[in-house]
mmCIF file of C-alpha atoms in Angstrom:
data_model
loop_
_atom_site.group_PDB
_atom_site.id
_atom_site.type_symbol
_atom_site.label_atom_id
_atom_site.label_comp_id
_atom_site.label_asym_id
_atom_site.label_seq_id
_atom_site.Cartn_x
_atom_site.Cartn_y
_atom_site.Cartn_z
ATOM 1 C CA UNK A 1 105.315 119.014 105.734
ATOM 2 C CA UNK A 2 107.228 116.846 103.130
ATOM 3 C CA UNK A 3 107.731 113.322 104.607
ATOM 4 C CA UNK A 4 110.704 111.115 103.327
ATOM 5 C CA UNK A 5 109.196 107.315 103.687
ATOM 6 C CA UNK A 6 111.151 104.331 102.478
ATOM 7 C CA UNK A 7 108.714 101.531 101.261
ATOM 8 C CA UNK A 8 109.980 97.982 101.202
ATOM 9 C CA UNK A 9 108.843 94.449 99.212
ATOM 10 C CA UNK A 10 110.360 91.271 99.770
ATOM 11 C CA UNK A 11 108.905 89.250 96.489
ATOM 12 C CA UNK A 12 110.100 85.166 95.844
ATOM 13 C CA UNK A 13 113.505 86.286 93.702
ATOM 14 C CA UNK A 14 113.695 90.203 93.955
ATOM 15 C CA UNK A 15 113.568 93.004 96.498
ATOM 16 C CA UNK A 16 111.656 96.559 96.063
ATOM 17 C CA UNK A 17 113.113 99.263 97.664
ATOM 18 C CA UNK A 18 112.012 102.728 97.268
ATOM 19 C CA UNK A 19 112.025 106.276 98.842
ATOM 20 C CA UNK A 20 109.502 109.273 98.253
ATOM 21 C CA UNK A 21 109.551 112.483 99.366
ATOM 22 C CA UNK A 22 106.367 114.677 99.490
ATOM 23 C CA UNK A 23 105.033 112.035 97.539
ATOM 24 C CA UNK A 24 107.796 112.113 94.416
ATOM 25 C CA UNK A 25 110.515 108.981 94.259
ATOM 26 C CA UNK A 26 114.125 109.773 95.248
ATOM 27 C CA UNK A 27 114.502 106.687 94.332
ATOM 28 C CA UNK A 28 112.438 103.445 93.087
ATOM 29 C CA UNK A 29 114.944 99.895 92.081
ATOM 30 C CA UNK A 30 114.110 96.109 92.187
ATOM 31 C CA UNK A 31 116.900 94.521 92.958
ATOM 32 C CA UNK A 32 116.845 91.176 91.757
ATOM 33 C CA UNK A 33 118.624 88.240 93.387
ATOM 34 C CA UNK A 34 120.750 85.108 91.557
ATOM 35 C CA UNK A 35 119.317 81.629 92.422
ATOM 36 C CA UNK A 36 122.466 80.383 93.493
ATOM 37 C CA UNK A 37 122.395 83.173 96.466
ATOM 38 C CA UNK A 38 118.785 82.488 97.088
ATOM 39 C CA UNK A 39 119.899 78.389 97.014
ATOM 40 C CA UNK A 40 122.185 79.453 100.334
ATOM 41 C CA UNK A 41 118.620 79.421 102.324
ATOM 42 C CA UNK A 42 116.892 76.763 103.317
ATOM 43 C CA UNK A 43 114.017 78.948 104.309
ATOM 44 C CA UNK A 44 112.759 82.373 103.691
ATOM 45 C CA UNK A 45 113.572 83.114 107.577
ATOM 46 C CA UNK A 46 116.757 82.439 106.910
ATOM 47 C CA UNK A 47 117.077 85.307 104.391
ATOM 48 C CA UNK A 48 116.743 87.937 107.078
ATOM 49 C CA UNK A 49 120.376 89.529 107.327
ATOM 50 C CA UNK A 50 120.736 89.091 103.259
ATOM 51 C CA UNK A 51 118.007 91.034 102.567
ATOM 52 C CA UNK A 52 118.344 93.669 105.182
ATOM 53 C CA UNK A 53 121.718 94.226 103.690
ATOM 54 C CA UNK A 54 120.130 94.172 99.955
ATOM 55 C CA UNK A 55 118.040 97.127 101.169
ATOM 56 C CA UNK A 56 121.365 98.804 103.069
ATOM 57 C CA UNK A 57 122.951 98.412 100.121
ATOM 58 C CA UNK A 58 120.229 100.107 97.621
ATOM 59 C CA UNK A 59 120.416 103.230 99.980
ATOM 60 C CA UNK A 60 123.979 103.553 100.118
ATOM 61 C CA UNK A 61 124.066 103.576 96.693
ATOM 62 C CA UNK A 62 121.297 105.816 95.848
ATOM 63 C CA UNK A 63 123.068 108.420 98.271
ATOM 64 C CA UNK A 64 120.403 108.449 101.047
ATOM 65 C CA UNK A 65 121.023 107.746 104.947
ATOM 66 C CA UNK A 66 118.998 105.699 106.951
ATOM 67 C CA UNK A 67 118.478 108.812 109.641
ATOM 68 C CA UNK A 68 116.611 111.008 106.807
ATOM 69 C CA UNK A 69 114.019 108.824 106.832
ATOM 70 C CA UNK A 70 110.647 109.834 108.425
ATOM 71 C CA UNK A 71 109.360 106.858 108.228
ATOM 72 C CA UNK A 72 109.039 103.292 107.449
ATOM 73 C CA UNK A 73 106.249 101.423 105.312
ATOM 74 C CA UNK A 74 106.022 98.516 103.283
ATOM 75 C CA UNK A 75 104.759 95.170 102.087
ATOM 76 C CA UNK A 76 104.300 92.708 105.148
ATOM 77 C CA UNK A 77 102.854 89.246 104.526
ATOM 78 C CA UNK A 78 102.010 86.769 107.436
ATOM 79 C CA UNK A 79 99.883 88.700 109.630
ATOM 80 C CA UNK A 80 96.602 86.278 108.573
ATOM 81 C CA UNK A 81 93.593 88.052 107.629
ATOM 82 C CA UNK A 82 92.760 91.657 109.371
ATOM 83 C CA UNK A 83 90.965 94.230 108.567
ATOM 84 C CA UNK A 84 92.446 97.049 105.623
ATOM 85 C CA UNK A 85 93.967 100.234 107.384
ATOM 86 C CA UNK A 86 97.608 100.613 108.905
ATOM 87 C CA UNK A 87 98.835 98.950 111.191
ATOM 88 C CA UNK A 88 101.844 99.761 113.525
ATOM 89 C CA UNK A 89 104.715 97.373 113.513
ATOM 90 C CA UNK A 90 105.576 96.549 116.857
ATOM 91 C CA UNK A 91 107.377 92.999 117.845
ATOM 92 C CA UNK A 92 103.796 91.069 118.184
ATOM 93 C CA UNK A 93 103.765 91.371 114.368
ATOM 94 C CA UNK A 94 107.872 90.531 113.878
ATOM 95 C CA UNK A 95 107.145 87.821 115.684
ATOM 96 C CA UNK A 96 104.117 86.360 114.520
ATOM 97 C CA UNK A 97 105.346 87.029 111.026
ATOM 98 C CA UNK A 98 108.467 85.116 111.675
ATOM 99 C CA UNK A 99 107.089 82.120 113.158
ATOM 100 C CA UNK A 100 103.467 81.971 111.105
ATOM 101 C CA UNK A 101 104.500 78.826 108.913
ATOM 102 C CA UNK A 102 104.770 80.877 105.823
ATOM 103 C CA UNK A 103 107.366 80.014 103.634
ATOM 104 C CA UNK A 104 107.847 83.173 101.384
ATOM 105 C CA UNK A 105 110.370 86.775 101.789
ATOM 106 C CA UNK A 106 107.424 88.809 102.083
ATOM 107 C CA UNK A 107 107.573 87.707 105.937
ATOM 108 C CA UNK A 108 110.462 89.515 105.706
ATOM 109 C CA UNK A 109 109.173 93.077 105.539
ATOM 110 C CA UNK A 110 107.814 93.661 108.813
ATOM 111 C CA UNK A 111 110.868 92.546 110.867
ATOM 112 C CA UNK A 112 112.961 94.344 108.321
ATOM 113 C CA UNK A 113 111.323 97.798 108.798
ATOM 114 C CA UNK A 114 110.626 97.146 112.476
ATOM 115 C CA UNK A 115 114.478 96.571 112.566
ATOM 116 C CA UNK A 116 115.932 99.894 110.234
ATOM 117 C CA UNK A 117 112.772 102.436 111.945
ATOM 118 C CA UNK A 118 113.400 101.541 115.763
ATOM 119 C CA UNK A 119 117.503 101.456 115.396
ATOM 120 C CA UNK A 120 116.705 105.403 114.471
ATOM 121 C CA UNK A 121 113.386 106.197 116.572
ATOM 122 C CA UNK A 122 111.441 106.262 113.763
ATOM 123 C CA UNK A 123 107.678 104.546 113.379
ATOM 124 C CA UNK A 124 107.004 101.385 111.469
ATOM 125 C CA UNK A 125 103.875 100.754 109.405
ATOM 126 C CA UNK A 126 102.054 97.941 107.566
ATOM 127 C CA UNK A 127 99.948 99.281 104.931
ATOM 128 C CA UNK A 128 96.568 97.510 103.370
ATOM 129 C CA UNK A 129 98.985 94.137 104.209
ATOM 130 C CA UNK A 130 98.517 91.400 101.760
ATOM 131 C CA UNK A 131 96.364 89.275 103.760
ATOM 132 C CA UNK A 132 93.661 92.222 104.485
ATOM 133 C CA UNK A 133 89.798 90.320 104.763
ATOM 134 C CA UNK A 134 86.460 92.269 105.012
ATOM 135 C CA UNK A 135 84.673 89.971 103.411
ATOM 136 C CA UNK A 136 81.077 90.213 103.837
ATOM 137 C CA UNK A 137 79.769 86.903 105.392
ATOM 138 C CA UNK A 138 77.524 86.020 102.160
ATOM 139 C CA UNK A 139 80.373 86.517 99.894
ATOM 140 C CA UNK A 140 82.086 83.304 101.803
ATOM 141 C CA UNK A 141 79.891 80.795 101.298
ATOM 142 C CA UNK A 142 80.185 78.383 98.443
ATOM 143 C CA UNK A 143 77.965 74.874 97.981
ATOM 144 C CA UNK A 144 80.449 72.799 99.030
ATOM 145 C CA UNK A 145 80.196 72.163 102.501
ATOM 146 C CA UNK A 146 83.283 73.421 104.724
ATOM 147 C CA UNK A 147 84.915 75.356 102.099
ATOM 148 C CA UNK A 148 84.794 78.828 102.272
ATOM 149 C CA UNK A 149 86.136 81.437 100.256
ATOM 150 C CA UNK A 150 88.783 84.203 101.247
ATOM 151 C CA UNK A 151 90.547 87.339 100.605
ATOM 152 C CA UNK A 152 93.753 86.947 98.597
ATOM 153 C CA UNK A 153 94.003 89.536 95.924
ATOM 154 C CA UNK A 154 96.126 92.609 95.199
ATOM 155 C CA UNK A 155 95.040 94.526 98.580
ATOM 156 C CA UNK A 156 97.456 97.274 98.516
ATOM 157 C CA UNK A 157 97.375 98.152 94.711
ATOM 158 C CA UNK A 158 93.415 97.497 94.857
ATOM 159 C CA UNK A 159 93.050 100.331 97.672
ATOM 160 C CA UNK A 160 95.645 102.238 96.581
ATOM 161 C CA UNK A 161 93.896 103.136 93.353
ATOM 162 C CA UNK A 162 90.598 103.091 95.323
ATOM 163 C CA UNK A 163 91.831 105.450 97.162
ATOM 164 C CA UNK A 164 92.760 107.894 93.835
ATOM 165 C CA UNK A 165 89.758 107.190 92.284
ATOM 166 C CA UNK A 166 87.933 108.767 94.871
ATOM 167 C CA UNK A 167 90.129 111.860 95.218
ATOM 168 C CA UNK A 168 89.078 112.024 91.305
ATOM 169 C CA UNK A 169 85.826 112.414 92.389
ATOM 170 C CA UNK A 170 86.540 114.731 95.040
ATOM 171 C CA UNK A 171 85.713 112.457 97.876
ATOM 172 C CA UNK A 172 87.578 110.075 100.750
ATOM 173 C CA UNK A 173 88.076 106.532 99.875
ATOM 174 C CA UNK A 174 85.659 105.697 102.612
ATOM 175 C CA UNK A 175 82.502 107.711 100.294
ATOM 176 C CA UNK A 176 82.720 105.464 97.554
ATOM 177 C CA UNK A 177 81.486 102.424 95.785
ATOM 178 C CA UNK A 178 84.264 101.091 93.406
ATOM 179 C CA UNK A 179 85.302 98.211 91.591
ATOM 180 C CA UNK A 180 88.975 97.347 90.641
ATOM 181 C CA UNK A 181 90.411 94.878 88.530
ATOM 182 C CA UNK A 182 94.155 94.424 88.968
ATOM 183 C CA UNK A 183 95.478 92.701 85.812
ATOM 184 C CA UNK A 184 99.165 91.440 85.990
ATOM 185 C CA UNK A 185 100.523 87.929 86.409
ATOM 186 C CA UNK A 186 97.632 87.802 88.306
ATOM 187 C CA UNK A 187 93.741 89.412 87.863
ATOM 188 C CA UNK A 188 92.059 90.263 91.174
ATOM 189 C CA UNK A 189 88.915 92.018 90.849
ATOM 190 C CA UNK A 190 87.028 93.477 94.050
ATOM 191 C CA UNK A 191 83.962 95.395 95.347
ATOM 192 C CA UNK A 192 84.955 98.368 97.603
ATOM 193 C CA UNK A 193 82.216 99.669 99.625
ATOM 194 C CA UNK A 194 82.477 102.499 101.765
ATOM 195 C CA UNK A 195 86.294 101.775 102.167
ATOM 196 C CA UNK A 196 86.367 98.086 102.754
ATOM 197 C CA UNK A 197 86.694 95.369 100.241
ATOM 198 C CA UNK A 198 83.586 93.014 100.567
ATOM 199 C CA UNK A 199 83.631 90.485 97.730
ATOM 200 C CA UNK A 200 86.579 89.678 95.758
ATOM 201 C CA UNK A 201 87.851 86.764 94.108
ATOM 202 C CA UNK A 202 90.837 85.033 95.053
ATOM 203 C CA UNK A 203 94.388 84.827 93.020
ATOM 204 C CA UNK A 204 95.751 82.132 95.206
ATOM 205 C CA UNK A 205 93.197 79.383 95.500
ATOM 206 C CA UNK A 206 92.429 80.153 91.688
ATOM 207 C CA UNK A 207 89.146 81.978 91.502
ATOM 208 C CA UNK A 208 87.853 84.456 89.144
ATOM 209 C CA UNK A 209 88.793 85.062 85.982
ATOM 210 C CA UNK A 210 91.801 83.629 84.153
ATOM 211 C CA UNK A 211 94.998 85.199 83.969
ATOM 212 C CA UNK A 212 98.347 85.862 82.376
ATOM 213 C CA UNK A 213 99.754 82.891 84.080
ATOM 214 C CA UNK A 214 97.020 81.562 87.004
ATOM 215 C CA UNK A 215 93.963 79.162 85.162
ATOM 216 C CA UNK A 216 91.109 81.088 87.643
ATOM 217 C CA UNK A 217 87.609 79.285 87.577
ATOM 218 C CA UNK A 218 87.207 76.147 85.755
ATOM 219 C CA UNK A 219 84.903 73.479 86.240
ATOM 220 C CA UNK A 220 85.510 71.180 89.051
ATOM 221 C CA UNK A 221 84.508 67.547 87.645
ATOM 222 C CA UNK A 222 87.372 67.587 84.832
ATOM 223 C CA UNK A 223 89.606 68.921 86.940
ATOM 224 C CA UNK A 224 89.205 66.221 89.674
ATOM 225 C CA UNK A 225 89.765 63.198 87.209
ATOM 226 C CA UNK A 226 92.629 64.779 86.106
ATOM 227 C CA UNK A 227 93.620 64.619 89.772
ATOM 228 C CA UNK A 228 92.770 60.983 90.293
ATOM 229 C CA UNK A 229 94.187 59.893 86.904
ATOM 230 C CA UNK A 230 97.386 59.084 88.071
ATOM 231 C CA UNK A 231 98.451 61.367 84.726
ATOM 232 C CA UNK A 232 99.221 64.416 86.742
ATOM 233 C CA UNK A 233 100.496 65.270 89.906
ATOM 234 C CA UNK A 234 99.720 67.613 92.890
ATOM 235 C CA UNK A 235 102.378 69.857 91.641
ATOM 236 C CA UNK A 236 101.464 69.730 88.380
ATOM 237 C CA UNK A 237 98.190 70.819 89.137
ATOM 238 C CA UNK A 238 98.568 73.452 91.590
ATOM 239 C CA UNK A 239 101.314 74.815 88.423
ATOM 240 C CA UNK A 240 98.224 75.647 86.403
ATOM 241 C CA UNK A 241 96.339 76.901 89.044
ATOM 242 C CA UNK A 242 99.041 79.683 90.400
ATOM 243 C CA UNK A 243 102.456 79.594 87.236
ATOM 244 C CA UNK A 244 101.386 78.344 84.170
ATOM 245 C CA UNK A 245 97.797 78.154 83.491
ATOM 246 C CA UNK A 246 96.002 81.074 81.550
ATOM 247 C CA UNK A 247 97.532 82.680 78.574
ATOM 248 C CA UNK A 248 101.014 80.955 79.636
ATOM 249 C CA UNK A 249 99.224 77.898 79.533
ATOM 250 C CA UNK A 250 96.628 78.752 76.230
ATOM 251 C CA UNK A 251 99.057 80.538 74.226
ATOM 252 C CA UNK A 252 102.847 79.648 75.388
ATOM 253 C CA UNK A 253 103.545 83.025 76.668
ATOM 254 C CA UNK A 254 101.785 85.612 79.186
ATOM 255 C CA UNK A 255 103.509 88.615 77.350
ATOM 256 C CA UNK A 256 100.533 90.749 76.297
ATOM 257 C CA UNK A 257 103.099 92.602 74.033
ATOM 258 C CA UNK A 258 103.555 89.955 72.116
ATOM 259 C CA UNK A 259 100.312 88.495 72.295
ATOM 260 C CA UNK A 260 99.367 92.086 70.534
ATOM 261 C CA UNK A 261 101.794 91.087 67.737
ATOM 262 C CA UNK A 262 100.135 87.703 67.121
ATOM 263 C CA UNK A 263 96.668 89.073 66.700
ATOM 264 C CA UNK A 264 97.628 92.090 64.697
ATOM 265 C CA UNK A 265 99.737 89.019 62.080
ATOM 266 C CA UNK A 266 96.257 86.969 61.992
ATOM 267 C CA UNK A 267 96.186 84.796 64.907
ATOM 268 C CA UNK A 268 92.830 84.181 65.558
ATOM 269 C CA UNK A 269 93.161 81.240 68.323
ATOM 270 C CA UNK A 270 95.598 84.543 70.168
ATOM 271 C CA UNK A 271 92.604 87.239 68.936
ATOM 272 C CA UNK A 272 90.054 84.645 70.783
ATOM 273 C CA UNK A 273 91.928 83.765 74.107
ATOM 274 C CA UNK A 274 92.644 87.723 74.977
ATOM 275 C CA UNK A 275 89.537 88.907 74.195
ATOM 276 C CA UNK A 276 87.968 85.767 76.930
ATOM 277 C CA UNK A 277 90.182 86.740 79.544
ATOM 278 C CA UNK A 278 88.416 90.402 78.668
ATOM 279 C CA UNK A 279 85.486 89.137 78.639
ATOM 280 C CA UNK A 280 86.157 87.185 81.965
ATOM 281 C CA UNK A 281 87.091 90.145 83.740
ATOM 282 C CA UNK A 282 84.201 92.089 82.762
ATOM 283 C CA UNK A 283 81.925 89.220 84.062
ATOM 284 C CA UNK A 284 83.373 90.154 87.294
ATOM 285 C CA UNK A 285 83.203 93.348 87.317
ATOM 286 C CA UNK A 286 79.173 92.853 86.363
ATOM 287 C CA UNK A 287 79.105 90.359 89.257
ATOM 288 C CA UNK A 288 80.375 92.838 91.832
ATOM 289 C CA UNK A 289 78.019 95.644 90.262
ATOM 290 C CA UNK A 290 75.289 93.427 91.853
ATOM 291 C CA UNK A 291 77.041 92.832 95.064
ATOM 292 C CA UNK A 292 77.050 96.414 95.536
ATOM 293 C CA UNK A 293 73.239 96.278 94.570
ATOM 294 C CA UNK A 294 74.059 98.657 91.329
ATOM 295 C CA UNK A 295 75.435 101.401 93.411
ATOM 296 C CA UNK A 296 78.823 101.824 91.678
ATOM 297 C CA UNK A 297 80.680 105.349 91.400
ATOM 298 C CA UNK A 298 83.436 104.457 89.338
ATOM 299 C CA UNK A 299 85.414 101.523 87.959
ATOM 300 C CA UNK A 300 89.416 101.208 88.020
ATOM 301 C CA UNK A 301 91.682 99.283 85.579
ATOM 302 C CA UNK A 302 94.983 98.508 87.207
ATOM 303 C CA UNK A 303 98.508 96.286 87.190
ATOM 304 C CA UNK A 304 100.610 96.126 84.259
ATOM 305 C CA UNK A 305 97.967 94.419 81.299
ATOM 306 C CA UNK A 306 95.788 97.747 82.119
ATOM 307 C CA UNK A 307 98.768 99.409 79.783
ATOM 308 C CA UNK A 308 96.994 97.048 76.273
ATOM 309 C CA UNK A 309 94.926 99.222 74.843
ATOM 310 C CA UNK A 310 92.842 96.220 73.222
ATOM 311 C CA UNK A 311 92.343 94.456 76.721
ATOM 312 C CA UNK A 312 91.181 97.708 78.078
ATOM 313 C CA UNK A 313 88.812 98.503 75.243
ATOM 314 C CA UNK A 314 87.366 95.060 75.482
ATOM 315 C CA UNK A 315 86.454 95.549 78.900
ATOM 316 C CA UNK A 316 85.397 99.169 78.449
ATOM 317 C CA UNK A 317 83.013 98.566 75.986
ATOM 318 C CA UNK A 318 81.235 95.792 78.100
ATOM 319 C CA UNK A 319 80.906 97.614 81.495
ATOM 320 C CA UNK A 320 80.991 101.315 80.705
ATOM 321 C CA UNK A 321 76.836 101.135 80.838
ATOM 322 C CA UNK A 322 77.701 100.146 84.852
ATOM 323 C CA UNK A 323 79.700 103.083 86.057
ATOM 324 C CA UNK A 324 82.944 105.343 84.424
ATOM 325 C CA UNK A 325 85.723 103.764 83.713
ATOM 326 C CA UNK A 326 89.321 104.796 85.138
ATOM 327 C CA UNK A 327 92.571 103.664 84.395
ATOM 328 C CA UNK A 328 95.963 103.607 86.749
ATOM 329 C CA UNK A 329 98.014 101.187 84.535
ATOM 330 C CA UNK A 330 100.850 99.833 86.413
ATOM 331 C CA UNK A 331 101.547 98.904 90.072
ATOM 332 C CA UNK A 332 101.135 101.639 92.579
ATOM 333 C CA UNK A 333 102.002 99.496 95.469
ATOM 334 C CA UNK A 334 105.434 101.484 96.503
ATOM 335 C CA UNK A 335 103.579 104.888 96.329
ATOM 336 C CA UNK A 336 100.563 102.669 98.143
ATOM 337 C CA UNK A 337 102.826 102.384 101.482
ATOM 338 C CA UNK A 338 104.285 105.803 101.350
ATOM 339 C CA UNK A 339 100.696 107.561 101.453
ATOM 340 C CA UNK A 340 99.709 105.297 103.933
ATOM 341 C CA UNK A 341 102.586 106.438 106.358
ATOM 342 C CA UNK A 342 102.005 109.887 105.427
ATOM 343 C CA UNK A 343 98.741 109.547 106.435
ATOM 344 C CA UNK A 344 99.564 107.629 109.660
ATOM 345 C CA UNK A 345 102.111 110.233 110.321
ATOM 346 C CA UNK A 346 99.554 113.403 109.625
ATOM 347 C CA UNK A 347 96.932 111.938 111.802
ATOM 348 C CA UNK A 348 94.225 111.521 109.071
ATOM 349 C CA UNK A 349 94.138 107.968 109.468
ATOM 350 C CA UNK A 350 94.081 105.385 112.318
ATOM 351 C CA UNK A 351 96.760 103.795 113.297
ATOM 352 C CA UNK A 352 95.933 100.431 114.499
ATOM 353 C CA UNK A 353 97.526 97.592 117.023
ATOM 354 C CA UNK A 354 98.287 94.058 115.868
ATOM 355 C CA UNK A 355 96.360 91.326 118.034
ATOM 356 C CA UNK A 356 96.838 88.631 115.925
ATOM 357 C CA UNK A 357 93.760 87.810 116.141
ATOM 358 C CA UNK A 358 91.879 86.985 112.706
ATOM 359 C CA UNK A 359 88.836 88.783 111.274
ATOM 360 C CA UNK A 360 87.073 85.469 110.155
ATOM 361 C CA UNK A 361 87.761 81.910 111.833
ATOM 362 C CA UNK A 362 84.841 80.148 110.490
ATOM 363 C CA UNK A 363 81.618 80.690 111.398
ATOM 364 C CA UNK A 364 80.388 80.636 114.860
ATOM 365 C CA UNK A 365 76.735 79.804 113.493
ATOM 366 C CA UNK A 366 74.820 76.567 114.440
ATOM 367 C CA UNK A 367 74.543 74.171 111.643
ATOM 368 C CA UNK A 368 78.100 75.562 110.057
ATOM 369 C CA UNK A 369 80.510 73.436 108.812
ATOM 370 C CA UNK A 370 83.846 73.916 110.100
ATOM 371 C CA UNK A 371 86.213 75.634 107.852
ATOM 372 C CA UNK A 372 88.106 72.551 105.907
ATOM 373 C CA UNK A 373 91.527 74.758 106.085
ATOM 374 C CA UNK A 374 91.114 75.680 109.594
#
């Protein structure tokens, strides 16, 4: 049977909308908002009705009504860490979305598609949602006492092109060791094993390797002066951390385009910089070859620097003795939701119920320190 699904992503100044039928778009726009009608809202709450109405308004134009739909699917932050898989959205999730604390439009999505699916009967699903966690335990610790690390990387992308890498191999997602690196604004790189995602590094709290515009590991001591100097502030900090560290931050621009155009005119300080971040992200990719104790079927490339041919052949050459190398360049995360609600909708995979309840709260071990963020 050919599903219709409409996907949805609230991002910080834009709205994705798309629909897909038997798997092909009918249509695929981001609409992108003007500050001055984000600068109405206080918070992103408060942006419920205007971007319902942005996504109304990309279907009416694009011809297709509301009651065609089969299904709903999309991009939900605010849930807190859970477990990968689907998830149905009922109102526990609209309203621990709405009321988590989070200050960002991508609380927006479940509420939104919770709203448009049950005003026509229709299910609701969050798919690989942003906050997914399977950490294994040992991949949390880190030597300073209380601070643990997380999950925050490109979850639905990352399993998303899991997931096609193992059809390439003629096998379920859940058959496979894989790594994936997804290099765009930001570079997450993760260890898939046996369909869950047990080490990554994480793009918000700046670990791993650098990135087009996020810093990623650098040593702690210089950092923390910097921090007491009375130079810098918090804000400019956390800037280089998550905006405008990495090649924004080494070379003035995060453009890999242009970046290209430098190195091919004789820039060698540009020729040096892309090839680290390279380098960088085949460190992690090595790393996560040994979480998954050298059993590795395949290796993906991903998001939109996976498109450079250089960057790709500077990581290819380094970690092509670990496993094949496989590359979906781009962002898959639209098509990501829509096969998820196919398969929720075919019964080949679960569907689950929201608790609300977290996969990992610290450690309930005797001796552990409490989590510093808890």
């Amino acid at each position: 049977m050919a599903y219709r699904i409409l996907t949805l992503s609230p991002g910080s100044t834009s709205t994705k909308v798309a629909v897909f039928e038997d798997g092909k778009p009918l249509m695929n726009v981001n609409v992108h908002h003007e500050p001055k009608d984000l600068a109405k809202f206080d918070r992103a709450v408060d942006q419920l009705d205007f971007r319902t109405n942005t996504v109304l308004a990309a279907l009416d134009e694009a011809g297709i009504a509301l009651d065609s739909i089969d299904a709903f699917s999309g991009y939900c932050g605010g849930m807190g860490p859970t477990k990968g898989g689907i998830f149905a959205i009922d109102e526990t999730v609209c309203d621990h979305v709405l009321n988590c604390g989070m200050n960002h439009p991508a609380i927006l999505g479940a509420p939104i598609l919770h709203a448009l699916a049950s005003k026509h009967g229709k299910p609701a699903f969050a798919v690989n949602q942003p906050d997914t966690d399977e950490l294994d335990d040992v991949a949390r610790i880190t030597g300073y006492p209380g601070v643990y690390r997380k999950s925050h990387v490109h979850c639905l992308n990352q399993k998303e092109c899991a997931i096609r890498l193992a059809e390439k191999l003629g096998k379920r997602y859940d058959e496979i060791d894989a790594i994936v690196a997804h290099v765009g604004g930001g570079l997450s790189v993760a260890a898939h094993r046996h369909g869950a995602m047990v080490d990554t590094n994480d793009v918000l709290e700046g670990s791993g390797p650098f990135a087009p515009n996020r810093s990623g590991d650098v040593p702690l001591a210089p950092v923390v002066k910097l921090a007491f100097s009375g130079k810098l502030t918090q804000r400019d900090i956390m800037s280089v951390v998550g905006k405008t560290g990495g090649l924004k931050g080494l070379l003035g621009t995060d453009d890999a385009m242009e970046i290209d155009r430098r190195i091919e005119a004789g820039d060698k300080w540009a020729e040096l910089v892309f090839d680290a971040m390279a380098y960088q992200t085949a460190k992690a990719i090595g790393g996560f070859a040994a979480a998954l104790e050298g059993k590795v079927d395949g290796i993906v490339l991903t998001g939109g620097v996976s498109h450079d041919e250089r960057f790709v052949a500077a990581v290819e050459r380094r970690v092509s003795w670990i496993a094949p190398v496989t590359v979906f360049a781009g962002d898959f995360e639209m098509e990501g939701a829509a096969s998820g609600a196919v398969r929720a909708l075919e019964g080949t995979e679960e569907v689950m119920t929201y608790t609300g309840k977290p996969t990992w709260a610290g450690f309930d071990l005797e001796g552990a320190p409490a989590d510093v963020e808890a």
